[in-house]
Coordinates of C-alpha atoms (C1' of nucleotides) in Angstrom, one line a residue:
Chain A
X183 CA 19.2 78.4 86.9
X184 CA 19.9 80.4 83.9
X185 CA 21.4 83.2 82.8
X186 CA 18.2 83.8 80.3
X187 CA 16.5 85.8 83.0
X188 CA 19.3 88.6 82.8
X189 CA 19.8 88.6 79.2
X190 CA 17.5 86.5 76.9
X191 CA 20.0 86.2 74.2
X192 CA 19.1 88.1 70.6
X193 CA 16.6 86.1 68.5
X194 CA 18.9 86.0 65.7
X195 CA 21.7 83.9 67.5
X196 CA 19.1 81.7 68.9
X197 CA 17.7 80.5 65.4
X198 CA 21.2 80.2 64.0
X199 CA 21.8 77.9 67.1
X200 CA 19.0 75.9 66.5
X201 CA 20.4 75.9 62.5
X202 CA 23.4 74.4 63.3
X203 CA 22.3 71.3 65.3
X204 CA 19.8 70.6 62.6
X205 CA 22.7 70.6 60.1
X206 CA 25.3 68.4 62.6
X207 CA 22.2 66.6 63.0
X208 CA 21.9 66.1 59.3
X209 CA 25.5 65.4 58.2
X210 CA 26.0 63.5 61.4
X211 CA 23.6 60.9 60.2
X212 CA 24.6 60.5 56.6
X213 CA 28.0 61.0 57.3
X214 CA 29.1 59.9 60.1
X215 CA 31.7 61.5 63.0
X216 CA 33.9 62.3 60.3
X217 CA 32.0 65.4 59.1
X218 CA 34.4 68.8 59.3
X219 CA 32.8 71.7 61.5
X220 CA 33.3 73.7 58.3
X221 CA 30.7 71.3 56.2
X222 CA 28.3 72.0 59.1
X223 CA 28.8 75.5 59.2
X224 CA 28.2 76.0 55.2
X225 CA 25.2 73.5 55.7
X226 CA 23.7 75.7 58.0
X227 CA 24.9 79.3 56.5
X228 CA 26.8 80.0 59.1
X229 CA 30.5 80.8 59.4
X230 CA 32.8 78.7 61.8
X231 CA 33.5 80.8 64.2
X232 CA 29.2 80.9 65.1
X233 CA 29.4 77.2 64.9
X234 CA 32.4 77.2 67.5
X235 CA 30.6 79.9 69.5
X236 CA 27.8 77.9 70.6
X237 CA 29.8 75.2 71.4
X238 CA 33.2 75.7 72.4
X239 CA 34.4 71.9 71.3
X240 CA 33.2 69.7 68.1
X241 CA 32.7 67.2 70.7
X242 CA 30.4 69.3 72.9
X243 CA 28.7 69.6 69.5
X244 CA 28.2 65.9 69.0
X245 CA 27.3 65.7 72.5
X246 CA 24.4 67.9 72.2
X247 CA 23.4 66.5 69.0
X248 CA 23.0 63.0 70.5
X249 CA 21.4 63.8 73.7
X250 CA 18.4 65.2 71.1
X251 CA 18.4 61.5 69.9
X252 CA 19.0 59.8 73.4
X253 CA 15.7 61.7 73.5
X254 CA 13.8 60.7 71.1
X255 CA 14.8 57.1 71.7
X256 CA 13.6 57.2 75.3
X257 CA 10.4 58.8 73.8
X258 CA 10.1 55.4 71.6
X259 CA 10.6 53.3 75.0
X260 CA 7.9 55.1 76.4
X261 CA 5.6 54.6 73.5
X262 CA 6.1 50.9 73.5
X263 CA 5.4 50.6 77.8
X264 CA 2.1 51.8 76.8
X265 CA 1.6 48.3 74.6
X266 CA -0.3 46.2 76.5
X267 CA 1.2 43.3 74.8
X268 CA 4.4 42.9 76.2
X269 CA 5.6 40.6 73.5
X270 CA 4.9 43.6 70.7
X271 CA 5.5 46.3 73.0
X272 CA 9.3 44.6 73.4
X273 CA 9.8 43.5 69.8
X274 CA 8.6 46.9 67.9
X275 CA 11.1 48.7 70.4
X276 CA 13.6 46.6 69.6
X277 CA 13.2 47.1 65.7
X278 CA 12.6 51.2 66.1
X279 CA 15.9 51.6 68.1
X280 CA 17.7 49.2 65.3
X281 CA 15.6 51.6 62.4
X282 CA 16.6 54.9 64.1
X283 CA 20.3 53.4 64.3
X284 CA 20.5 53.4 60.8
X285 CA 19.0 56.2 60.1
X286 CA 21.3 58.0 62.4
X287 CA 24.8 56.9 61.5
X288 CA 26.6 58.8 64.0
X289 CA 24.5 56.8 67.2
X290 CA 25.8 53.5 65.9
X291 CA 29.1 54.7 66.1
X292 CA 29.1 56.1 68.9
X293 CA 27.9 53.1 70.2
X294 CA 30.4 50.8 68.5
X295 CA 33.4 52.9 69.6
X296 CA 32.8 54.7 72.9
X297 CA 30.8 54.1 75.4
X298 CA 30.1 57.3 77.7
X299 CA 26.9 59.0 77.4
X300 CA 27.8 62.6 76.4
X301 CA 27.0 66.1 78.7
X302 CA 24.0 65.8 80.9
X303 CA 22.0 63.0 79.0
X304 CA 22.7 60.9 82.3
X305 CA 19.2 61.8 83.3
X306 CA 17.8 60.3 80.2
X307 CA 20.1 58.0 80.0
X308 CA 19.1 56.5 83.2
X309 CA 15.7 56.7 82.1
X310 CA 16.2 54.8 79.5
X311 CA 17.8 52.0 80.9
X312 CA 15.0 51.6 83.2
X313 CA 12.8 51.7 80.6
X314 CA 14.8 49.0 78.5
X315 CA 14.7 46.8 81.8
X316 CA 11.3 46.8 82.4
X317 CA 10.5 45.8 78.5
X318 CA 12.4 42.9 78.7
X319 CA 11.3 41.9 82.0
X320 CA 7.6 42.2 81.1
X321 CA 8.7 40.6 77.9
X322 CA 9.9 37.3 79.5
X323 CA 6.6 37.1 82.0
X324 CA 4.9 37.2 79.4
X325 CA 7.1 34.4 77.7
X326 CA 7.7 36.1 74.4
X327 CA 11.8 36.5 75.2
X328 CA 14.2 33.8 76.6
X329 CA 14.8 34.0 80.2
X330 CA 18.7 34.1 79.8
X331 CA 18.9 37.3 78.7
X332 CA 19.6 40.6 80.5
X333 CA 19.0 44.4 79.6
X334 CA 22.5 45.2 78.6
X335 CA 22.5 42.0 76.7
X336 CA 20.2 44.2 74.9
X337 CA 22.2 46.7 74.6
X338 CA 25.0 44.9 73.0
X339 CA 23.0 43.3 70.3
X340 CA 21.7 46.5 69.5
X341 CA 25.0 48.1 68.4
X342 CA 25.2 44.9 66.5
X343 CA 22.1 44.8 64.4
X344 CA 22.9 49.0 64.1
X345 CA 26.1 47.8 62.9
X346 CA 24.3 45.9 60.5
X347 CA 22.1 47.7 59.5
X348 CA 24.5 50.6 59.1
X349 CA 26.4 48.7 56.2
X350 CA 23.0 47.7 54.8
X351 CA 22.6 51.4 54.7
X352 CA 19.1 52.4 53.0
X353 CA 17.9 49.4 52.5
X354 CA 15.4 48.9 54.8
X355 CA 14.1 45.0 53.4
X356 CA 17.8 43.8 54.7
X357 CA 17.7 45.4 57.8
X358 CA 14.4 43.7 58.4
X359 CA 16.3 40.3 57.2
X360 CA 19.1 40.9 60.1
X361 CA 16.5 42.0 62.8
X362 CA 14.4 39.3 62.2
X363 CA 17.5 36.5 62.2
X364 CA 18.5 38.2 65.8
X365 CA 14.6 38.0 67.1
X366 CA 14.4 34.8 65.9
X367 CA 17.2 33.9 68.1
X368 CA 16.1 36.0 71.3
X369 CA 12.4 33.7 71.3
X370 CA 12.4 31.5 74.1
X371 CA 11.9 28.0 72.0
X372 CA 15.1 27.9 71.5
X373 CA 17.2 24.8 73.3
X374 CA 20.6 26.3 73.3
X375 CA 21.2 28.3 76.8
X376 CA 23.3 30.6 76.9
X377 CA 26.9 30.5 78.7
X378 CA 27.1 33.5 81.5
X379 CA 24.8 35.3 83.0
X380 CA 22.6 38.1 82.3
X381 CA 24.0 41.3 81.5
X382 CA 22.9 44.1 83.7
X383 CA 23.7 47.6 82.8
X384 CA 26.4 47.2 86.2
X385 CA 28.5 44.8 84.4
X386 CA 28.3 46.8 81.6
X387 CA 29.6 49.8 82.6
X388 CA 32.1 48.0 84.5
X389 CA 33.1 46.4 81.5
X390 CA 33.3 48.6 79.3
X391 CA 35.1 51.0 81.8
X392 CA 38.0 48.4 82.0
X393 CA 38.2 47.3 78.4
X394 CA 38.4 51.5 77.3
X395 CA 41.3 53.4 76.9
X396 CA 41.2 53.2 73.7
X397 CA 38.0 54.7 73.1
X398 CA 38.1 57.8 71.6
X399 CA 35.5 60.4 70.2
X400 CA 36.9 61.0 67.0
X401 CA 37.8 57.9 65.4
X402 CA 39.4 56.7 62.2
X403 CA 40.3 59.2 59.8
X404 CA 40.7 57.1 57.1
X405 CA 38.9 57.2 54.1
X406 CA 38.4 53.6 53.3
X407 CA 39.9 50.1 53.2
X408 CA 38.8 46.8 53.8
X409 CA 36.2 44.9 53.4
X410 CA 34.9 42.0 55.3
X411 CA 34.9 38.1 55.1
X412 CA 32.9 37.4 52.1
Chain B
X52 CA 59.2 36.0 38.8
X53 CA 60.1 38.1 41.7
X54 CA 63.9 40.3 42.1
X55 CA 64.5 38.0 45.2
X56 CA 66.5 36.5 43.3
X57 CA 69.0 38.8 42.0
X58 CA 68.9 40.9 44.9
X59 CA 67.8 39.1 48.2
X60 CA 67.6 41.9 50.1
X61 CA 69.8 42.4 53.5
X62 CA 69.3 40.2 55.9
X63 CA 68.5 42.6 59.1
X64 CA 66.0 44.5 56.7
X65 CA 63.9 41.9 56.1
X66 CA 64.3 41.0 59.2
X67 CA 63.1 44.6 60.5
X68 CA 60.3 44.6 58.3
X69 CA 58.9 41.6 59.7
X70 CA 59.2 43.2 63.6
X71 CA 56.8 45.8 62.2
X72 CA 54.5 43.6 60.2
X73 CA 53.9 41.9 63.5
X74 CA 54.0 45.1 65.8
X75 CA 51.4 46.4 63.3
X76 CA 49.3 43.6 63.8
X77 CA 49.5 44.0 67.3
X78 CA 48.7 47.5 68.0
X79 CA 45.8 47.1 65.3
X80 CA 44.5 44.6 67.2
X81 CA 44.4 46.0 70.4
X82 CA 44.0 49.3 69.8
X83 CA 42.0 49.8 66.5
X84 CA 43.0 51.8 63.3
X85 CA 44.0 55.1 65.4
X86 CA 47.6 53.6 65.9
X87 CA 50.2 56.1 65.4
X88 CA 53.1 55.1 62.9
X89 CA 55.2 56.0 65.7
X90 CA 53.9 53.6 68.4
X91 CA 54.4 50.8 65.9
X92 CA 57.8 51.9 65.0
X93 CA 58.6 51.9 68.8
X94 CA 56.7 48.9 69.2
X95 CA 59.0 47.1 66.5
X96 CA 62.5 48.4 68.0
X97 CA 63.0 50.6 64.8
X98 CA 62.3 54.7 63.8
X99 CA 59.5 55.4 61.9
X100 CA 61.8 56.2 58.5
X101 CA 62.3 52.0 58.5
X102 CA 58.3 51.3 59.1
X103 CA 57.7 54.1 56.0
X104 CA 60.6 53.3 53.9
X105 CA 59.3 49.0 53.9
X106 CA 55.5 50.5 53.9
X107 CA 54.9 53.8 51.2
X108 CA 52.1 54.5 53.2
X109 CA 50.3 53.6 56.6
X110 CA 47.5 52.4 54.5
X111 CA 49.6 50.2 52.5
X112 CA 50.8 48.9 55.7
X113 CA 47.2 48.1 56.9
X114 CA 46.5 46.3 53.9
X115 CA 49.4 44.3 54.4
X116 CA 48.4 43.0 57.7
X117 CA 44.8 42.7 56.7
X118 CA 45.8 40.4 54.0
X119 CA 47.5 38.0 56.6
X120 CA 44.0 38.5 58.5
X121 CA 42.4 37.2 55.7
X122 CA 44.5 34.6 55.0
X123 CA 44.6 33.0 58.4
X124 CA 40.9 33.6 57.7
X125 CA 40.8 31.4 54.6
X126 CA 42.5 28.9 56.0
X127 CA 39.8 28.4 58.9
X128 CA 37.0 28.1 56.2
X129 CA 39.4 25.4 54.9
X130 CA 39.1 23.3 58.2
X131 CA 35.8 24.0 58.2
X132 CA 35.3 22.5 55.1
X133 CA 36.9 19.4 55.7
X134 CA 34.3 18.3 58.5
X135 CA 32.0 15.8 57.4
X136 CA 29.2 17.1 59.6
X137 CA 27.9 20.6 57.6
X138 CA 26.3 21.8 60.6
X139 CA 28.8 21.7 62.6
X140 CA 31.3 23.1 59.9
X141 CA 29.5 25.8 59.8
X142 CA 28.9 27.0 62.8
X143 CA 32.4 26.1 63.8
X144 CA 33.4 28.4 61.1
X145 CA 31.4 31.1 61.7
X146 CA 32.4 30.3 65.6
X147 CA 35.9 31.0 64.9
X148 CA 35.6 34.6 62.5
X149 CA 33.5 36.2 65.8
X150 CA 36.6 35.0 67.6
X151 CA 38.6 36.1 64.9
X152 CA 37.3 39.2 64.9
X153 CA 37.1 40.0 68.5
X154 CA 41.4 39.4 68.6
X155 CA 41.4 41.9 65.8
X156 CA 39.8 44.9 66.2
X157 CA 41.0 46.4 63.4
X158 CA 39.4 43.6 61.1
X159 CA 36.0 44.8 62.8
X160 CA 36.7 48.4 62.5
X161 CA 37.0 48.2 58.8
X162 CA 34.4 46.0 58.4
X163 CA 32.2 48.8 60.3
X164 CA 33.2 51.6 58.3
X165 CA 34.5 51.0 55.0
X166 CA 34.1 49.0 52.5
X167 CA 36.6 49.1 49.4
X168 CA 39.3 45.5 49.7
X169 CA 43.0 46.6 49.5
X170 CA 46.1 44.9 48.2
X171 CA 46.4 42.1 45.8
X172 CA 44.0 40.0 48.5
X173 CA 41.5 39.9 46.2
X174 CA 42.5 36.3 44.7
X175 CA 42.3 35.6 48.6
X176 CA 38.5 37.6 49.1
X177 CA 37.3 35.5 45.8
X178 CA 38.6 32.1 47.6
X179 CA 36.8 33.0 51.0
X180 CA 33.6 33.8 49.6
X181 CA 33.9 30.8 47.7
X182 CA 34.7 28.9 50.5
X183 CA 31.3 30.6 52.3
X184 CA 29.0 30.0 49.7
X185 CA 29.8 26.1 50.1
X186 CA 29.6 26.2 53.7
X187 CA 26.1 27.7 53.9
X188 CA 24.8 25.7 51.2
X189 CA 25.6 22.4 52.4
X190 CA 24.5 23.3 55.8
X191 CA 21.5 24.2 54.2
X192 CA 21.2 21.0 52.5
X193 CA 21.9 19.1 55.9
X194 CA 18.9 21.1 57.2
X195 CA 21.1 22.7 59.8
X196 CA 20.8 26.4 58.3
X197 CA 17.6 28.2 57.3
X198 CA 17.1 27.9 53.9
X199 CA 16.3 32.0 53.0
X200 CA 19.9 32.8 54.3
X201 CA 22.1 33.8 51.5
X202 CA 26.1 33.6 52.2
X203 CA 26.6 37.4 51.7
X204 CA 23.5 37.6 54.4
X205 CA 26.0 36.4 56.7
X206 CA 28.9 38.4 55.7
X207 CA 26.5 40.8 57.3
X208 CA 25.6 39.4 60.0
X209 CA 29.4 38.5 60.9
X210 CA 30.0 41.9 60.4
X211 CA 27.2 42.6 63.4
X212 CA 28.5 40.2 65.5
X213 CA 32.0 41.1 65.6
X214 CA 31.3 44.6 65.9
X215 CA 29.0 43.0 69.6
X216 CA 32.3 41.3 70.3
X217 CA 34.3 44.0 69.9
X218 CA 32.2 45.6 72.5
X219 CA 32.5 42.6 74.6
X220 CA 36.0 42.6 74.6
X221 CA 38.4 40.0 75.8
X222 CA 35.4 38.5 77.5
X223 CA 35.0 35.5 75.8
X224 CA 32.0 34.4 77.5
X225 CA 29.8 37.9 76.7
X226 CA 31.1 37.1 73.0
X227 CA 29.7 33.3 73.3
X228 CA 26.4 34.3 74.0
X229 CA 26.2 36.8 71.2
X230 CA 27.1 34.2 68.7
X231 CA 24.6 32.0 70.0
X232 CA 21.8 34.3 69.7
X233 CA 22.4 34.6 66.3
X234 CA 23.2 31.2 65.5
X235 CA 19.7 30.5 67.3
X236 CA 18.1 32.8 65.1
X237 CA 20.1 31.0 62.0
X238 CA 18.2 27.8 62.8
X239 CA 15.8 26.5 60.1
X240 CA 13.2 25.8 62.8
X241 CA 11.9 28.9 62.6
X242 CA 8.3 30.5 62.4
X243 CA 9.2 33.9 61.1
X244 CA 10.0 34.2 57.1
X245 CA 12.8 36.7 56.4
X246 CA 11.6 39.3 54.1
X247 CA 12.8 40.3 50.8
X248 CA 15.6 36.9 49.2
X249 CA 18.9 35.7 50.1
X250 CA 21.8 38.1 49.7
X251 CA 24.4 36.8 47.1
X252 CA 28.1 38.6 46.8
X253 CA 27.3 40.4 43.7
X254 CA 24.1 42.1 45.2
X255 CA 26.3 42.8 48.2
X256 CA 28.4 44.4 46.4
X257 CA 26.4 46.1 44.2
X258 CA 24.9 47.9 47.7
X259 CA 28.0 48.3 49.1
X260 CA 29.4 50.2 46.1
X261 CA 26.1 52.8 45.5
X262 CA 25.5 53.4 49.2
X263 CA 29.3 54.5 49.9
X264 CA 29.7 57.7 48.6
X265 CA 26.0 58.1 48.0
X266 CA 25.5 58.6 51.8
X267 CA 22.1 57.2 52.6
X268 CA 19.3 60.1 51.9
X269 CA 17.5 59.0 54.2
X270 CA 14.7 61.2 54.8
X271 CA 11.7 60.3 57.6
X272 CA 9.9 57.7 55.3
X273 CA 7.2 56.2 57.0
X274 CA 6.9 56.4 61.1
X275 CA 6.5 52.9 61.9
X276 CA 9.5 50.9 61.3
X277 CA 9.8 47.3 61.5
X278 CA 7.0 45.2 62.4
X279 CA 7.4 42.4 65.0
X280 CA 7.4 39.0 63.6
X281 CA 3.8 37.0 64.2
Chain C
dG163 C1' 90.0 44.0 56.0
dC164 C1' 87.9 47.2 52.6
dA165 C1' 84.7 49.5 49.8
dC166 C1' 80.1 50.2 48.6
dA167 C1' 75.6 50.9 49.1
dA168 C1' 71.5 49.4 51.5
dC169 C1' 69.5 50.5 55.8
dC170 C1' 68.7 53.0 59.9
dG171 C1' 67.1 56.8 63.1
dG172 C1' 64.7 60.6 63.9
dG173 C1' 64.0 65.4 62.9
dA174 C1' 62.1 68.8 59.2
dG175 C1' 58.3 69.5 56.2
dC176 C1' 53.6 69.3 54.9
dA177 C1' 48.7 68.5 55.2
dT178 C1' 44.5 68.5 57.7
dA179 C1' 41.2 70.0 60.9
dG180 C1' 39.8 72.2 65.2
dT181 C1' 39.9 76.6 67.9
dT182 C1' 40.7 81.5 68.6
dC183 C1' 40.4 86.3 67.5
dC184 C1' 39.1 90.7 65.6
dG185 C1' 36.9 94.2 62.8
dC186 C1' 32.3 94.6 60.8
dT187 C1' 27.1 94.0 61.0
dT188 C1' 22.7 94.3 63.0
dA189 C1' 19.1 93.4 66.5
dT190 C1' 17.3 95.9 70.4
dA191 C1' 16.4 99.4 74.0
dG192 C1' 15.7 104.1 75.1
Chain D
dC279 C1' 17.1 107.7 65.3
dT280 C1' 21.0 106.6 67.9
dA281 C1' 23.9 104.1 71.0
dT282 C1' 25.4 99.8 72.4
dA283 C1' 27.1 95.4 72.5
dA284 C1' 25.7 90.7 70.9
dG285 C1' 26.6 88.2 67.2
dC286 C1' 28.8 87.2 62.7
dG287 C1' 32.3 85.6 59.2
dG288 C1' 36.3 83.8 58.1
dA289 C1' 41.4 84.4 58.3
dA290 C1' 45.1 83.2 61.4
dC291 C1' 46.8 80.2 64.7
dT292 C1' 47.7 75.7 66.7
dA293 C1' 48.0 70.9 67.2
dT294 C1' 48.4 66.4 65.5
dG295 C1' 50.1 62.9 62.6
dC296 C1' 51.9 61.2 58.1
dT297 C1' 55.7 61.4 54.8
dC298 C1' 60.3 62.7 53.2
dC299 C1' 65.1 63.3 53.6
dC300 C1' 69.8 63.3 55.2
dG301 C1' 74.0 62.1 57.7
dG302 C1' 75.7 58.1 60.0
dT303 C1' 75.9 52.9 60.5
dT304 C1' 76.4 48.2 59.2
dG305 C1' 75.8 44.0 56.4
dT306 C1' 77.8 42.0 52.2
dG307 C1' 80.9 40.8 48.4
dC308 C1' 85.7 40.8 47.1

DNA sequence: GCACAACCGGGAGCATAGTTCCGCTTATAG
DNA sequence: CTATAAGCGGAACTATGCTCCCGGTTGTGC
């Protein structure tokens, strides 16, 4: 499957590799997509042209980088199937994904602005979705989430509590505040349905197919502006 | 006050300058702050010299529109204000800025990534935020709001839901449920306490100016992150 | 109707940021 | 130790998009 059998690549390159991604990683995170490859390449020691070596686009970069947290997300999913409380198990998930959102800038916006899963995270992405699915529908048998909701109904709130908690930036009692307002309103007690139906991931990616266009990796290059409705 | 009135300005200028103001505002709103000066000039009927020669910079040209955002926005807290019922002022109000916010993407945008108000709005911000603080606290009063919501909390939280309606689109209905969730979770029949104390304006903006350019450090503090309400 | 200057269009100029290329360095095999 | 080529740095190149400018047009006052 790979070439590493011929020629198993000179140790050297392979650290400076792994260098980089830690240092996108990094300055994805705090910074956001706007990060120049030249900042990562300094953070990391590296020139450039080693940075642009390893992967031929800044996208493939970003790409790469968030498959590692697509990861590590899917690796929280499975830690919370393992709860046998499927109330907990669906409620701690909920608040690590909205935790690791905030403490990885770059995912929110991703998932604010664009919608497709990057390279060959489709596996895990798939995974994941399963994953998320079978939360929530353990979480509703076992009455600790209203019925009305779907999986990708998930997923939307999700960018918006990372969206959230991305402004509250470090502050980690305010995210708590924002989580808890959006739990609050997931509980079942609650009298008000819900117009629509459940989202499933389908609709979703229909959705979001048709409403695109627009999407692009590389956003807003703009420094600053507005500020919101207060 | 102004020179209107020693020089009013040809006619078919300010006439031009109006088809971009409202070109602008189009493309922003459908398309997000990536808009090229040249699609709005195109968009408007004129060359990009008229759209820069009535607008120094496309920045200044943002601002412009975002002011009008703002005060169309003003002016719905205004309604809102004038309904007898608080509850139903205030979730009619916050009802409308999702809306709002989903028809204007940019609005959304900027409340996701920046920060920093432009243009002489302020006077129009300070009215807003005014107009908020009375809103939440008489729908406090008419126990139709939890009481350990502050009115910069919701700036926040408007912030999150308009960035979930902005996913959603022009669907209307996704966008509905969104808003309801959270107005669920706004209830004041809640179980669940919200940790740390309402969020006033000047606290808001106290964050908002220190975690800017002081890109969250955030380092792996403790593994477990939020905690389930119970 | 005429003169003046405000306004217009769009191309040239400039800044930014990603990508490519090339001569030098250095790990690795024999 | 030497030969070889993988890997390195960073300057040059390219592409994109905002801003400025100039020659022509057109509204406006007389």
């Amino acid at each position: 499957m790979t070439g590493a059998v011929t020629r198993p690549m000179r140790a050297d390159g392979r650290r400076n590799r792994q260098r980089v991604l830690e240092a996108a990683a990094a300055l994805l995170a705090e910074r956001g997509l706007k990060v120049q490859i030249e900042e990562i390449a300094q953070r990391a020691g590296v020139g450039v042209g080693t940075v642009c070596r390893n992967f031929s686009t800044k996208e493939a970069l970003i790409d790469t980088v968030l498959a590692g947290m697509c990861e590590e997300m899917l690796e929280q999913a499975r830690v919370a199937q393992a709860d046998p409380d499927a109330g907990h198990a669906f409620t701690s998930f909920v608040a690590n994904v909205a935790d690791f959102q905030a403490r990885h800038r770059v995912l929110a916006e991703e998932m604010a602005t664009t919608v497709d899963m990057p390279t060959g995270a489709v596996k895990i992405k798939r995974a994941l979705r399963h994953a998320v699915e079978d939360l929530v529908a353990r979480a509703q048998d076992a009455g600790a989430l209203r019925a009305d909701i779907g999986p990708a109904d998930l997923a939307m709130l999700f960018a918006g509590i990372g969206h959230a908690a991305a402004l509250a930036g470090v502050d980690s009692v305010l995210r708590q505040r924002y989580l808890t307002v959006v739990l609050d309103g997931l509980r079942p007690i609650h009298p008000t349905p819900l117009p629509g139906i459940p989202l499933g991931f389908e609709e979703l990616d229909r959705l979001r197919a048709r409403g695109r266009r627009t999407a692009a990796r590389v956003g807003g290059h703009r420094g600053d502006a507005l500020e919101g409705p207060t």
